[in-house]
């Protein structure tokens, strides 16, 4: 589609204390595109994000950034890479002891030589983008959950990042605010040429913003393609995901019963 | 890299301070450019600042914030800030910040600004 892959995930495996949670993940992230990662809870979306932003150690030859091996980045290379990123975590954490404006100013104060007044105006521009222009002086605790989420996004955008990672932007937002956020994400791509990676459960939102969709399932990629390609997918589990069918078959009933009943079930000869 | 904009690049003529900027107008370069622009905006002889963006490779939010500061300095004394040669992306960034009403943005046809020697 005329876009180069900014990031190439080429066979990513991931473990938490020996338990494997990602299996040979392969996909490209084209620049100035919106890539949406979907999948049921626990399938590994946040873990994948943590690798992509360098928060979880990646082995060599599993993720390439601009053709460079992220798994071989030294400290300085990692710092330089991180500086290109804006990240809004699922928890959307803000510093609670600072006002919203101060929260946004932090990365600018740490990483630039800009004057306080320039930073103040930049923070205001970002707040206004997220409909929070009047709330700069508020403490995070004085905001609603949805407002905190938006304030977190304003902070993720503080440094005009080249690549933006957002984990669950619209969870906990009303449909109108969520649609506004989608519009903003599209605007950021179009206006600033940002490369954006969004993790979401919201199907409607996913199809509204995605240039490319990745559907994950139990640590693997089930399907990847344009929204039209995903819609046309004949894969049973993709369909199931899109139709939001409850996944009864996946629940391990025997395992559940054995846990709830202690060893009773084993005694009764399963 | 392009030569950074410096005060010598600007020229003052009949109350109009004209300055062409080069290269990125972004977080790394704004502190220096800002000094030049705010300095000019403070001078009583300056009634208007015209900035030519046609050789600017990139404008980011710090650049936009700097323009706000420059505009404020001028507006206080009834002066004006005129921007020309902005790329489509730069214009859209200014629109995204809802500041297109504040700055005077000339389109390509009107962007011919003469720089006196
Ligand atoms: N810090 C951790 N330590 C151990 N295991 C973890 C940790 N974080 C995640 N996991 C495990 O890794 C798997 C994937 O989790 P992950 O958080 O990536 O899922 P997710 O797709 O983001 O889910 P959700 O949609 O609920 O946010 C899960 O089985 C989870 O139990
Ligand atoms: Mg998650």
mmCIF file of C-alpha atoms and ligand atoms in Angstrom:
data_model
loop_
_atom_site.group_PDB
_atom_site.id
_atom_site.type_symbol
_atom_site.label_atom_id
_atom_site.label_comp_id
_atom_site.label_asym_id
_atom_site.label_seq_id
_atom_site.Cartn_x
_atom_site.Cartn_y
_atom_site.Cartn_z
ATOM 1 C CA UNK A 1 0.000 0.000 0.000
ATOM 2 C CA UNK A 2 3.000 2.269 -0.472
ATOM 3 C CA UNK A 3 3.905 2.214 3.200
ATOM 4 C CA UNK A 4 7.090 0.730 4.508
ATOM 5 C CA UNK A 5 7.005 -1.361 7.654
ATOM 6 C CA UNK A 6 8.312 0.759 10.486
ATOM 7 C CA UNK A 7 8.251 -2.200 12.824
ATOM 8 C CA UNK A 8 8.538 -5.818 11.771
ATOM 9 C CA UNK A 9 7.532 -8.480 14.272
ATOM 10 C CA UNK A 10 9.232 -11.563 12.891
ATOM 11 C CA UNK A 11 8.621 -14.591 15.056
ATOM 12 C CA UNK A 12 8.082 -13.204 18.559
ATOM 13 C CA UNK A 13 7.847 -15.635 21.462
ATOM 14 C CA UNK A 14 7.170 -14.527 25.006
ATOM 15 C CA UNK A 15 7.150 -16.128 28.420
ATOM 16 C CA UNK A 16 6.231 -15.225 31.964
ATOM 17 C CA UNK A 17 8.330 -17.284 34.367
ATOM 18 C CA UNK A 18 8.533 -20.193 31.992
ATOM 19 C CA UNK A 19 4.923 -20.102 30.779
ATOM 20 C CA UNK A 20 4.740 -19.228 27.082
ATOM 21 C CA UNK A 21 2.081 -16.614 26.258
ATOM 22 C CA UNK A 22 3.062 -15.508 22.736
ATOM 23 C CA UNK A 23 3.815 -17.996 19.981
ATOM 24 C CA UNK A 24 5.760 -17.061 16.843
ATOM 25 C CA UNK A 25 3.941 -13.760 16.297
ATOM 26 C CA UNK A 26 4.587 -12.299 12.833
ATOM 27 C CA UNK A 27 3.230 -9.061 11.378
ATOM 28 C CA UNK A 28 4.396 -5.710 10.067
ATOM 29 C CA UNK A 29 3.442 -2.263 11.311
ATOM 30 C CA UNK A 30 3.345 0.108 8.335
ATOM 31 C CA UNK A 31 4.228 3.738 9.008
ATOM 32 C CA UNK A 32 1.539 6.448 9.091
ATOM 33 C CA UNK A 33 -1.059 3.704 9.449
ATOM 34 C CA UNK A 34 -3.363 2.684 12.245
ATOM 35 C CA UNK A 35 -2.856 -0.932 13.281
ATOM 36 C CA UNK A 36 -5.511 -2.314 15.585
ATOM 37 C CA UNK A 37 -4.866 -5.391 17.711
ATOM 38 C CA UNK A 38 -7.938 -7.283 18.879
ATOM 39 C CA UNK A 39 -8.643 -10.478 20.714
ATOM 40 C CA UNK A 40 -10.301 -11.823 23.817
ATOM 41 C CA UNK A 41 -9.045 -11.014 27.272
ATOM 42 C CA UNK A 42 -5.789 -12.766 28.124
ATOM 43 C CA UNK A 43 -4.782 -13.563 24.543
ATOM 44 C CA UNK A 44 -1.567 -11.552 24.885
ATOM 45 C CA UNK A 45 -2.274 -8.073 23.497
ATOM 46 C CA UNK A 46 -0.726 -6.107 26.345
ATOM 47 C CA UNK A 47 2.240 -8.465 26.441
ATOM 48 C CA UNK A 48 2.814 -7.871 22.730
ATOM 49 C CA UNK A 49 2.665 -4.113 23.355
ATOM 50 C CA UNK A 50 5.161 -4.410 26.193
ATOM 51 C CA UNK A 51 7.628 -6.021 23.782
ATOM 52 C CA UNK A 52 7.008 -3.378 21.128
ATOM 53 C CA UNK A 53 7.749 -0.504 23.515
ATOM 54 C CA UNK A 54 10.751 -2.175 25.060
ATOM 55 C CA UNK A 55 9.243 -2.818 28.487
ATOM 56 C CA UNK A 56 9.593 -6.558 28.238
ATOM 57 C CA UNK A 57 12.870 -8.019 27.080
ATOM 58 C CA UNK A 58 12.790 -9.278 23.508
ATOM 59 C CA UNK A 59 15.231 -11.864 22.231
ATOM 60 C CA UNK A 60 17.295 -10.977 19.174
ATOM 61 C CA UNK A 61 15.797 -11.362 15.708
ATOM 62 C CA UNK A 62 12.177 -11.198 16.866
ATOM 63 C CA UNK A 63 11.357 -7.489 16.420
ATOM 64 C CA UNK A 64 12.974 -5.110 13.927
ATOM 65 C CA UNK A 65 12.556 -1.333 14.124
ATOM 66 C CA UNK A 66 13.650 0.546 10.991
ATOM 67 C CA UNK A 67 15.576 -2.582 10.109
ATOM 68 C CA UNK A 68 17.423 -2.538 13.458
ATOM 69 C CA UNK A 69 17.134 -5.430 15.884
ATOM 70 C CA UNK A 70 15.248 -4.247 18.977
ATOM 71 C CA UNK A 71 16.473 -7.297 20.859
ATOM 72 C CA UNK A 72 20.038 -6.048 20.381
ATOM 73 C CA UNK A 73 19.463 -2.392 21.314
ATOM 74 C CA UNK A 74 21.933 -1.094 23.878
ATOM 75 C CA UNK A 75 20.727 1.292 26.580
ATOM 76 C CA UNK A 76 21.211 4.392 24.494
ATOM 77 C CA UNK A 77 19.534 2.923 21.418
ATOM 78 C CA UNK A 78 16.607 1.889 23.582
ATOM 79 C CA UNK A 79 16.392 5.395 25.068
ATOM 80 C CA UNK A 80 16.406 6.956 21.620
ATOM 81 C CA UNK A 81 13.729 4.550 20.442
ATOM 82 C CA UNK A 82 11.544 5.189 23.494
ATOM 83 C CA UNK A 83 11.784 8.924 22.866
ATOM 84 C CA UNK A 84 9.993 8.408 19.559
ATOM 85 C CA UNK A 85 7.074 6.700 21.281
ATOM 86 C CA UNK A 86 3.962 7.903 23.018
ATOM 87 C CA UNK A 87 2.292 5.318 25.204
ATOM 88 C CA UNK A 88 -1.064 5.206 26.916
ATOM 89 C CA UNK A 89 -1.203 2.190 29.173
ATOM 90 C CA UNK A 90 -4.333 0.227 29.880
ATOM 91 C CA UNK A 91 -4.341 1.648 33.410
ATOM 92 C CA UNK A 92 -3.763 5.155 32.036
ATOM 93 C CA UNK A 93 -1.626 6.063 35.024
ATOM 94 C CA UNK A 94 -1.111 9.747 35.783
ATOM 95 C CA UNK A 95 0.945 11.196 38.618
ATOM 96 C CA UNK A 96 -1.653 11.781 41.299
ATOM 97 C CA UNK A 97 0.307 14.452 43.120
ATOM 98 C CA UNK A 98 0.409 16.718 40.062
ATOM 99 C CA UNK A 99 -2.225 18.659 38.156
ATOM 100 C CA UNK A 100 -3.244 17.434 34.717
ATOM 101 C CA UNK A 101 -1.153 20.157 33.034
ATOM 102 C CA UNK A 102 1.884 19.298 35.106
ATOM 103 C CA UNK A 103 1.452 15.663 34.131
ATOM 104 C CA UNK A 104 1.654 16.612 30.474
ATOM 105 C CA UNK A 105 4.608 18.934 31.087
ATOM 106 C CA UNK A 106 6.751 16.250 32.729
ATOM 107 C CA UNK A 107 8.160 14.598 29.594
ATOM 108 C CA UNK A 108 8.741 17.992 27.987
ATOM 109 C CA UNK A 109 10.614 19.286 31.022
ATOM 110 C CA UNK A 110 12.719 16.149 31.219
ATOM 111 C CA UNK A 111 13.572 15.743 27.555
ATOM 112 C CA UNK A 112 13.660 19.253 26.028
ATOM 113 C CA UNK A 113 15.160 22.697 26.587
ATOM 114 C CA UNK A 114 11.842 24.402 25.919
ATOM 115 C CA UNK A 115 10.811 27.317 28.124
ATOM 116 C CA UNK A 116 8.097 26.901 30.736
ATOM 117 C CA UNK A 117 5.748 29.156 28.791
ATOM 118 C CA UNK A 118 6.193 27.193 25.548
ATOM 119 C CA UNK A 119 5.540 24.005 27.506
ATOM 120 C CA UNK A 120 2.471 25.513 29.150
ATOM 121 C CA UNK A 121 0.990 26.391 25.751
ATOM 122 C CA UNK A 122 1.869 22.955 24.322
ATOM 123 C CA UNK A 123 0.093 21.277 27.229
ATOM 124 C CA UNK A 124 -2.940 23.454 26.652
ATOM 125 C CA UNK A 125 -2.985 22.560 22.942
ATOM 126 C CA UNK A 126 -2.924 18.843 23.813
ATOM 127 C CA UNK A 127 -5.587 19.220 26.480
ATOM 128 C CA UNK A 128 -7.812 21.082 24.062
ATOM 129 C CA UNK A 129 -7.365 18.286 21.505
ATOM 130 C CA UNK A 130 -8.872 15.945 24.063
ATOM 131 C CA UNK A 131 -11.630 18.290 25.152
ATOM 132 C CA UNK A 132 -9.964 19.017 28.483
ATOM 133 C CA UNK A 133 -8.840 22.614 28.016
ATOM 134 C CA UNK A 134 -10.622 23.719 31.171
ATOM 135 C CA UNK A 135 -9.234 20.965 33.351
ATOM 136 C CA UNK A 136 -5.504 21.602 33.273
ATOM 137 C CA UNK A 137 -5.467 22.804 36.885
ATOM 138 C CA UNK A 138 -7.413 19.789 38.147
ATOM 139 C CA UNK A 139 -5.826 16.945 40.033
ATOM 140 C CA UNK A 140 -6.317 13.487 38.449
ATOM 141 C CA UNK A 141 -8.485 12.474 41.407
ATOM 142 C CA UNK A 142 -10.918 15.247 40.489
ATOM 143 C CA UNK A 143 -11.536 13.795 37.007
ATOM 144 C CA UNK A 144 -13.953 11.117 35.882
ATOM 145 C CA UNK A 145 -12.544 7.815 34.621
ATOM 146 C CA UNK A 146 -13.070 8.805 30.992
ATOM 147 C CA UNK A 147 -11.468 12.197 31.541
ATOM 148 C CA UNK A 148 -8.469 10.563 33.170
ATOM 149 C CA UNK A 149 -8.125 8.333 30.136
ATOM 150 C CA UNK A 150 -8.159 11.355 27.868
ATOM 151 C CA UNK A 151 -5.676 13.172 30.102
ATOM 152 C CA UNK A 152 -3.431 10.107 29.829
ATOM 153 C CA UNK A 153 -3.658 10.320 26.051
ATOM 154 C CA UNK A 154 -2.825 14.038 26.200
ATOM 155 C CA UNK A 155 0.289 13.113 28.132
ATOM 156 C CA UNK A 156 1.173 10.338 25.673
ATOM 157 C CA UNK A 157 1.006 13.003 22.950
ATOM 158 C CA UNK A 158 3.089 15.560 24.866
ATOM 159 C CA UNK A 159 6.253 14.974 22.854
ATOM 160 C CA UNK A 160 4.524 14.793 19.445
ATOM 161 C CA UNK A 161 5.486 11.119 19.193
ATOM 162 C CA UNK A 162 6.185 9.516 15.854
ATOM 163 C CA UNK A 163 4.660 6.252 17.047
ATOM 164 C CA UNK A 164 1.696 6.104 19.417
ATOM 165 C CA UNK A 165 0.725 2.999 21.383
ATOM 166 C CA UNK A 166 -2.668 2.955 23.034
ATOM 167 C CA UNK A 167 -4.005 0.094 25.127
ATOM 168 C CA UNK A 168 -7.798 0.154 25.323
ATOM 169 C CA UNK A 169 -8.434 3.838 24.592
ATOM 170 C CA UNK A 170 -12.197 3.700 24.719
ATOM 171 C CA UNK A 171 -12.852 1.286 27.559
ATOM 172 C CA UNK A 172 -14.936 3.035 30.181
ATOM 173 C CA UNK A 173 -15.928 5.827 27.824
ATOM 174 C CA UNK A 174 -19.475 6.644 26.733
ATOM 175 C CA UNK A 175 -20.154 6.058 23.013
ATOM 176 C CA UNK A 176 -19.987 9.746 22.106
ATOM 177 C CA UNK A 177 -16.676 10.343 23.846
ATOM 178 C CA UNK A 178 -15.358 7.088 22.382
ATOM 179 C CA UNK A 179 -16.340 8.172 18.866
ATOM 180 C CA UNK A 180 -14.610 11.499 19.474
ATOM 181 C CA UNK A 181 -11.473 9.657 20.485
ATOM 182 C CA UNK A 182 -11.629 7.583 17.305
ATOM 183 C CA UNK A 183 -11.911 10.752 15.264
ATOM 184 C CA UNK A 184 -8.893 12.176 17.065
ATOM 185 C CA UNK A 185 -6.843 9.052 16.392
ATOM 186 C CA UNK A 186 -7.672 9.330 12.685
ATOM 187 C CA UNK A 187 -6.783 13.020 12.776
ATOM 188 C CA UNK A 188 -3.425 12.287 14.369
ATOM 189 C CA UNK A 189 -2.610 9.865 11.588
ATOM 190 C CA UNK A 190 -3.720 12.251 8.865
ATOM 191 C CA UNK A 191 -2.423 15.499 10.311
ATOM 192 C CA UNK A 192 0.776 14.477 12.023
ATOM 193 C CA UNK A 193 1.468 11.349 9.979
ATOM 194 C CA UNK A 194 1.623 9.379 13.199
ATOM 195 C CA UNK A 195 2.014 5.615 13.207
ATOM 196 C CA UNK A 196 -0.561 4.335 15.674
ATOM 197 C CA UNK A 197 -1.032 0.967 17.321
ATOM 198 C CA UNK A 198 -4.287 0.523 19.197
ATOM 199 C CA UNK A 199 -5.365 -2.405 21.340
ATOM 200 C CA UNK A 200 -9.101 -2.581 21.723
ATOM 201 C CA UNK A 201 -12.037 -4.817 22.520
ATOM 202 C CA UNK A 202 -14.476 -2.461 20.857
ATOM 203 C CA UNK A 203 -15.265 -3.949 17.459
ATOM 204 C CA UNK A 204 -17.081 -0.904 16.176
ATOM 205 C CA UNK A 205 -14.190 1.349 17.060
ATOM 206 C CA UNK A 206 -11.661 -1.125 15.626
ATOM 207 C CA UNK A 207 -13.344 -1.212 12.221
ATOM 208 C CA UNK A 208 -13.832 2.558 12.250
ATOM 209 C CA UNK A 209 -10.158 3.423 12.656
ATOM 210 C CA UNK A 210 -8.070 0.488 11.457
ATOM 211 C CA UNK A 211 -5.994 0.461 8.297
ATOM 212 C CA UNK A 212 -4.886 -2.985 9.392
ATOM 213 C CA UNK A 213 -6.446 -5.352 11.883
ATOM 214 C CA UNK A 214 -4.690 -8.100 13.801
ATOM 215 C CA UNK A 215 -6.897 -10.660 15.509
ATOM 216 C CA UNK A 216 -5.123 -12.587 18.252
ATOM 217 C CA UNK A 217 -6.170 -15.764 19.969
ATOM 218 C CA UNK A 218 -4.382 -17.597 22.764
ATOM 219 C CA UNK A 219 -1.001 -16.071 22.038
ATOM 220 C CA UNK A 220 -1.175 -16.512 18.255
ATOM 221 C CA UNK A 221 -2.291 -14.395 15.339
ATOM 222 C CA UNK A 222 -5.565 -15.719 14.030
ATOM 223 C CA UNK A 223 -5.964 -13.289 11.165
ATOM 224 C CA UNK A 224 -4.390 -10.095 9.859
ATOM 225 C CA UNK A 225 -5.551 -7.796 7.107
ATOM 226 C CA UNK A 226 -7.598 -4.786 6.125
ATOM 227 C CA UNK A 227 -10.996 -4.364 7.800
ATOM 228 C CA UNK A 228 -12.630 -5.684 4.621
ATOM 229 C CA UNK A 229 -10.389 -8.725 4.575
ATOM 230 C CA UNK A 230 -11.138 -9.477 8.215
ATOM 231 C CA UNK A 231 -14.869 -9.023 7.628
ATOM 232 C CA UNK A 232 -14.682 -11.506 4.766
ATOM 233 C CA UNK A 233 -12.748 -14.035 6.819
ATOM 234 C CA UNK A 234 -14.119 -17.568 6.842
ATOM 235 C CA UNK A 235 -12.048 -18.579 9.850
ATOM 236 C CA UNK A 236 -14.447 -19.974 12.388
ATOM 237 C CA UNK A 237 -12.758 -18.414 15.403
ATOM 238 C CA UNK A 238 -12.542 -15.024 13.698
ATOM 239 C CA UNK A 239 -16.249 -15.200 12.950
ATOM 240 C CA UNK A 240 -16.928 -16.215 16.489
ATOM 241 C CA UNK A 241 -14.939 -13.249 17.733
ATOM 242 C CA UNK A 242 -16.677 -10.844 15.370
ATOM 243 C CA UNK A 243 -20.090 -12.143 16.281
ATOM 244 C CA UNK A 244 -19.231 -11.969 19.940
ATOM 245 C CA UNK A 245 -20.284 -15.548 20.562
ATOM 246 C CA UNK A 246 -19.644 -16.850 24.007
ATOM 247 C CA UNK A 247 -16.807 -19.318 23.930
ATOM 248 C CA UNK A 248 -18.311 -22.138 25.953
ATOM 249 C CA UNK A 249 -16.145 -24.802 24.403
ATOM 250 C CA UNK A 250 -13.048 -23.095 25.705
ATOM 251 C CA UNK A 251 -13.989 -23.195 29.332
ATOM 252 C CA UNK A 252 -12.281 -26.096 30.957
ATOM 253 C CA UNK A 253 -15.225 -27.407 32.971
ATOM 254 C CA UNK A 254 -13.439 -30.398 34.415
ATOM 255 C CA UNK A 255 -10.533 -28.267 35.594
ATOM 256 C CA UNK A 256 -12.904 -25.751 37.122
ATOM 257 C CA UNK A 257 -14.876 -28.400 38.954
ATOM 258 C CA UNK A 258 -11.795 -30.082 40.308
ATOM 259 C CA UNK A 259 -10.633 -26.749 41.704
ATOM 260 C CA UNK A 260 -13.956 -25.770 43.223
ATOM 261 C CA UNK A 261 -14.497 -29.145 44.836
ATOM 262 C CA UNK A 262 -10.996 -29.690 46.089
ATOM 263 C CA UNK A 263 -10.099 -33.316 45.476
ATOM 264 C CA UNK A 264 -13.705 -34.555 45.681
ATOM 265 C CA UNK A 265 -13.924 -34.895 41.916
ATOM 266 C CA UNK A 266 -10.801 -37.023 41.643
ATOM 267 C CA UNK A 267 -12.113 -39.292 44.392
ATOM 268 C CA UNK A 268 -15.339 -39.854 42.484
ATOM 269 C CA UNK A 269 -13.191 -41.135 39.623
ATOM 270 C CA UNK A 270 -13.721 -38.148 37.167
ATOM 271 C CA UNK B 1 21.417 19.932 8.353
ATOM 272 C CA UNK B 2 20.192 23.324 7.236
ATOM 273 C CA UNK B 3 21.578 26.504 8.759
ATOM 274 C CA UNK B 4 19.475 27.546 11.708
ATOM 275 C CA UNK B 5 17.512 30.723 11.500
ATOM 276 C CA UNK B 6 19.286 33.598 13.189
ATOM 277 C CA UNK B 7 18.470 37.282 13.709
ATOM 278 C CA UNK B 8 20.613 38.174 10.682
ATOM 279 C CA UNK B 9 18.221 36.216 8.514
ATOM 280 C CA UNK B 10 15.408 38.587 9.338
ATOM 281 C CA UNK B 11 14.971 42.050 7.926
ATOM 282 C CA UNK B 12 13.027 45.039 9.171
ATOM 283 C CA UNK B 13 11.407 47.328 6.670
ATOM 284 C CA UNK B 14 8.681 49.882 7.291
ATOM 285 C CA UNK B 15 7.640 48.224 10.498
ATOM 286 C CA UNK B 16 7.525 44.749 8.956
ATOM 287 C CA UNK B 17 9.979 42.162 10.242
ATOM 288 C CA UNK B 18 10.297 39.403 7.640
ATOM 289 C CA UNK B 19 12.055 36.173 8.359
ATOM 290 C CA UNK B 20 12.403 32.945 6.405
ATOM 291 C CA UNK B 21 12.842 29.823 8.504
ATOM 292 C CA UNK B 22 14.713 26.719 7.399
ATOM 293 C CA UNK B 23 14.715 23.044 8.314
ATOM 294 C CA UNK B 24 12.769 21.711 11.272
ATOM 295 C CA UNK B 25 10.833 24.081 13.516
ATOM 296 C CA UNK B 26 10.551 21.557 16.300
ATOM 297 C CA UNK B 27 11.475 20.788 19.879
ATOM 298 C CA UNK B 28 15.235 20.777 19.269
ATOM 299 C CA UNK B 29 15.323 24.059 17.326
ATOM 300 C CA UNK B 30 12.494 26.089 18.864
ATOM 301 C CA UNK B 31 14.464 27.474 21.861
ATOM 302 C CA UNK B 32 16.792 29.391 19.474
ATOM 303 C CA UNK B 33 14.169 30.463 16.948
ATOM 304 C CA UNK B 34 11.928 31.604 19.777
ATOM 305 C CA UNK B 35 14.556 34.064 21.021
ATOM 306 C CA UNK B 36 14.662 35.703 17.595
ATOM 307 C CA UNK B 37 10.908 35.917 17.211
ATOM 308 C CA UNK B 38 10.134 37.095 20.728
ATOM 309 C CA UNK B 39 12.963 39.600 20.446
ATOM 310 C CA UNK B 40 11.425 41.022 17.291
ATOM 311 C CA UNK B 41 7.918 40.942 18.718
ATOM 312 C CA UNK B 42 9.113 43.105 21.606
ATOM 313 C CA UNK B 43 10.628 45.855 19.458
ATOM 314 C CA UNK B 44 8.436 48.902 19.254
ATOM 315 C CA UNK B 45 9.459 49.490 15.645
ATOM 316 C CA UNK B 46 7.986 46.135 14.633
ATOM 317 C CA UNK B 47 4.315 46.342 13.701
ATOM 318 C CA UNK B 48 4.105 43.050 11.897
ATOM 319 C CA UNK B 49 6.077 39.832 11.677
ATOM 320 C CA UNK B 50 6.000 37.782 8.509
ATOM 321 C CA UNK B 51 7.378 34.291 8.655
ATOM 322 C CA UNK B 52 8.115 32.378 5.492
ATOM 323 C CA UNK B 53 7.767 28.640 6.053
ATOM 324 C CA UNK B 54 8.406 27.549 2.483
ATOM 325 C CA UNK B 55 11.772 25.990 3.402
ATOM 326 C CA UNK B 56 10.645 24.506 6.694
ATOM 327 C CA UNK B 57 10.824 20.717 6.696
ATOM 328 C CA UNK B 58 8.755 20.083 9.811
ATOM 329 C CA UNK B 59 6.571 21.975 12.259
ATOM 330 C CA UNK B 60 5.601 20.420 15.574
ATOM 331 C CA UNK B 61 3.531 21.549 18.549
ATOM 332 C CA UNK B 62 6.467 23.343 20.164
ATOM 333 C CA UNK B 63 6.736 25.449 16.995
ATOM 334 C CA UNK B 64 3.039 26.207 17.117
ATOM 335 C CA UNK B 65 3.331 27.186 20.799
ATOM 336 C CA UNK B 66 6.210 29.508 19.893
ATOM 337 C CA UNK B 67 4.006 31.143 17.252
ATOM 338 C CA UNK B 68 1.344 31.698 19.919
ATOM 339 C CA UNK B 69 3.910 33.441 22.110
ATOM 340 C CA UNK B 70 5.076 35.585 19.202
ATOM 341 C CA UNK B 71 1.527 36.471 18.292
ATOM 342 C CA UNK B 72 0.743 37.450 21.882
ATOM 343 C CA UNK B 73 3.759 39.732 22.037
ATOM 344 C CA UNK B 74 2.597 41.491 18.896
ATOM 345 C CA UNK B 75 -1.121 41.528 19.590
ATOM 346 C CA UNK B 76 -0.511 43.330 22.870
ATOM 347 C CA UNK B 77 0.603 46.337 20.775
ATOM 348 C CA UNK B 78 -1.899 45.836 17.990
ATOM 349 C CA UNK B 79 0.635 44.100 15.724
ATOM 350 C CA UNK B 80 0.016 41.131 13.425
ATOM 351 C CA UNK B 81 1.645 37.797 12.678
ATOM 352 C CA UNK B 82 1.533 36.543 9.109
ATOM 353 C CA UNK B 83 2.572 33.069 8.068
ATOM 354 C CA UNK B 84 3.233 32.052 4.495
ATOM 355 C CA UNK B 85 4.472 29.024 2.626
ATOM 356 C CA UNK B 86 3.100 26.584 5.190
ATOM 357 C CA UNK B 87 2.951 22.974 4.083
ATOM 358 C CA UNK B 88 -0.402 21.214 4.108
ATOM 359 C CA UNK B 89 0.685 19.276 7.207
ATOM 360 C CA UNK B 90 1.749 22.401 9.045
ATOM 361 C CA UNK B 91 -1.559 24.083 8.225
ATOM 362 C CA UNK B 92 -3.450 21.073 9.472
ATOM 363 C CA UNK B 93 -1.487 21.034 12.699
ATOM 364 C CA UNK B 94 -2.386 24.694 13.246
ATOM 365 C CA UNK B 95 -6.006 23.876 12.495
ATOM 366 C CA UNK B 96 -5.907 20.917 14.851
ATOM 367 C CA UNK B 97 -4.735 23.294 17.571
ATOM 368 C CA UNK B 98 -7.651 25.584 16.612
ATOM 369 C CA UNK B 99 -5.283 28.463 16.019
ATOM 370 C CA UNK B 100 -6.003 29.090 12.351
ATOM 371 C CA UNK B 101 -8.299 31.922 13.413
ATOM 372 C CA UNK B 102 -5.528 33.685 15.267
ATOM 373 C CA UNK B 103 -2.659 33.657 12.809
ATOM 374 C CA UNK B 104 -2.991 35.187 9.403
ATOM 375 C CA UNK B 105 -2.175 32.374 7.035
ATOM 376 C CA UNK B 106 -1.558 33.276 3.427
ATOM 377 C CA UNK B 107 -2.133 30.675 0.790
ATOM 378 C CA UNK B 108 0.329 29.980 -2.004
ATOM 379 C CA UNK B 109 -0.968 32.738 -4.284
ATOM 380 C CA UNK B 110 -0.613 35.384 -1.628
ATOM 381 C CA UNK B 111 2.604 34.087 -0.218
ATOM 382 C CA UNK B 112 5.022 36.098 -2.336
ATOM 383 C CA UNK B 113 6.917 38.082 0.214
ATOM 384 C CA UNK B 114 9.909 40.127 -0.812
ATOM 385 C CA UNK B 115 12.937 40.036 1.399
ATOM 386 C CA UNK B 116 14.896 43.289 1.170
ATOM 387 C CA UNK B 117 18.648 43.036 1.275
HETATM 388 N N1 LIG C 1 3.025 -9.752 34.737
HETATM 389 C C1 LIG C 1 2.606 -10.987 34.407
HETATM 390 N N2 LIG C 1 3.082 -12.075 35.015
HETATM 391 C C2 LIG C 1 2.695 -13.307 34.662
HETATM 392 N N3 LIG C 1 1.808 -13.560 33.688
HETATM 393 C C3 LIG C 1 1.286 -12.517 33.052
HETATM 394 C C4 LIG C 1 1.647 -11.166 33.358
HETATM 395 N N4 LIG C 1 0.971 -10.332 32.527
HETATM 396 C C5 LIG C 1 0.223 -11.119 31.758
HETATM 397 N N5 LIG C 1 0.392 -12.421 32.048
HETATM 398 C C6 LIG C 1 -0.248 -13.565 31.369
HETATM 399 O O1 LIG C 1 -0.017 -13.449 29.983
HETATM 400 C C7 LIG C 1 -1.169 -13.763 29.244
HETATM 401 C C8 LIG C 1 -1.519 -12.613 28.346
HETATM 402 O O2 LIG C 1 -1.845 -11.494 29.130
HETATM 403 P P1 LIG C 1 -2.067 -10.059 28.509
HETATM 404 O O3 LIG C 1 -2.132 -9.095 29.628
HETATM 405 O O4 LIG C 1 -1.038 -9.831 27.468
HETATM 406 O O5 LIG C 1 -3.500 -10.243 27.836
HETATM 407 P P2 LIG C 1 -4.449 -9.166 27.111
HETATM 408 O O6 LIG C 1 -4.747 -9.711 25.767
HETATM 409 O O7 LIG C 1 -3.838 -7.828 27.196
HETATM 410 O O8 LIG C 1 -5.759 -9.239 28.002
HETATM 411 P P3 LIG C 1 -6.830 -8.058 28.340
HETATM 412 O O9 LIG C 1 -7.683 -7.912 27.149
HETATM 413 O O10 LIG C 1 -7.582 -8.622 29.480
HETATM 414 O O11 LIG C 1 -6.069 -6.836 28.718
HETATM 415 C C9 LIG C 1 -2.254 -14.089 30.270
HETATM 416 O O12 LIG C 1 -2.343 -15.482 30.334
HETATM 417 C C10 LIG C 1 -1.729 -13.521 31.558
HETATM 418 O O13 LIG C 1 -2.092 -14.339 32.636
HETATM 419 MG MG1 LIG C 2 -4.400 -6.030 28.095
#
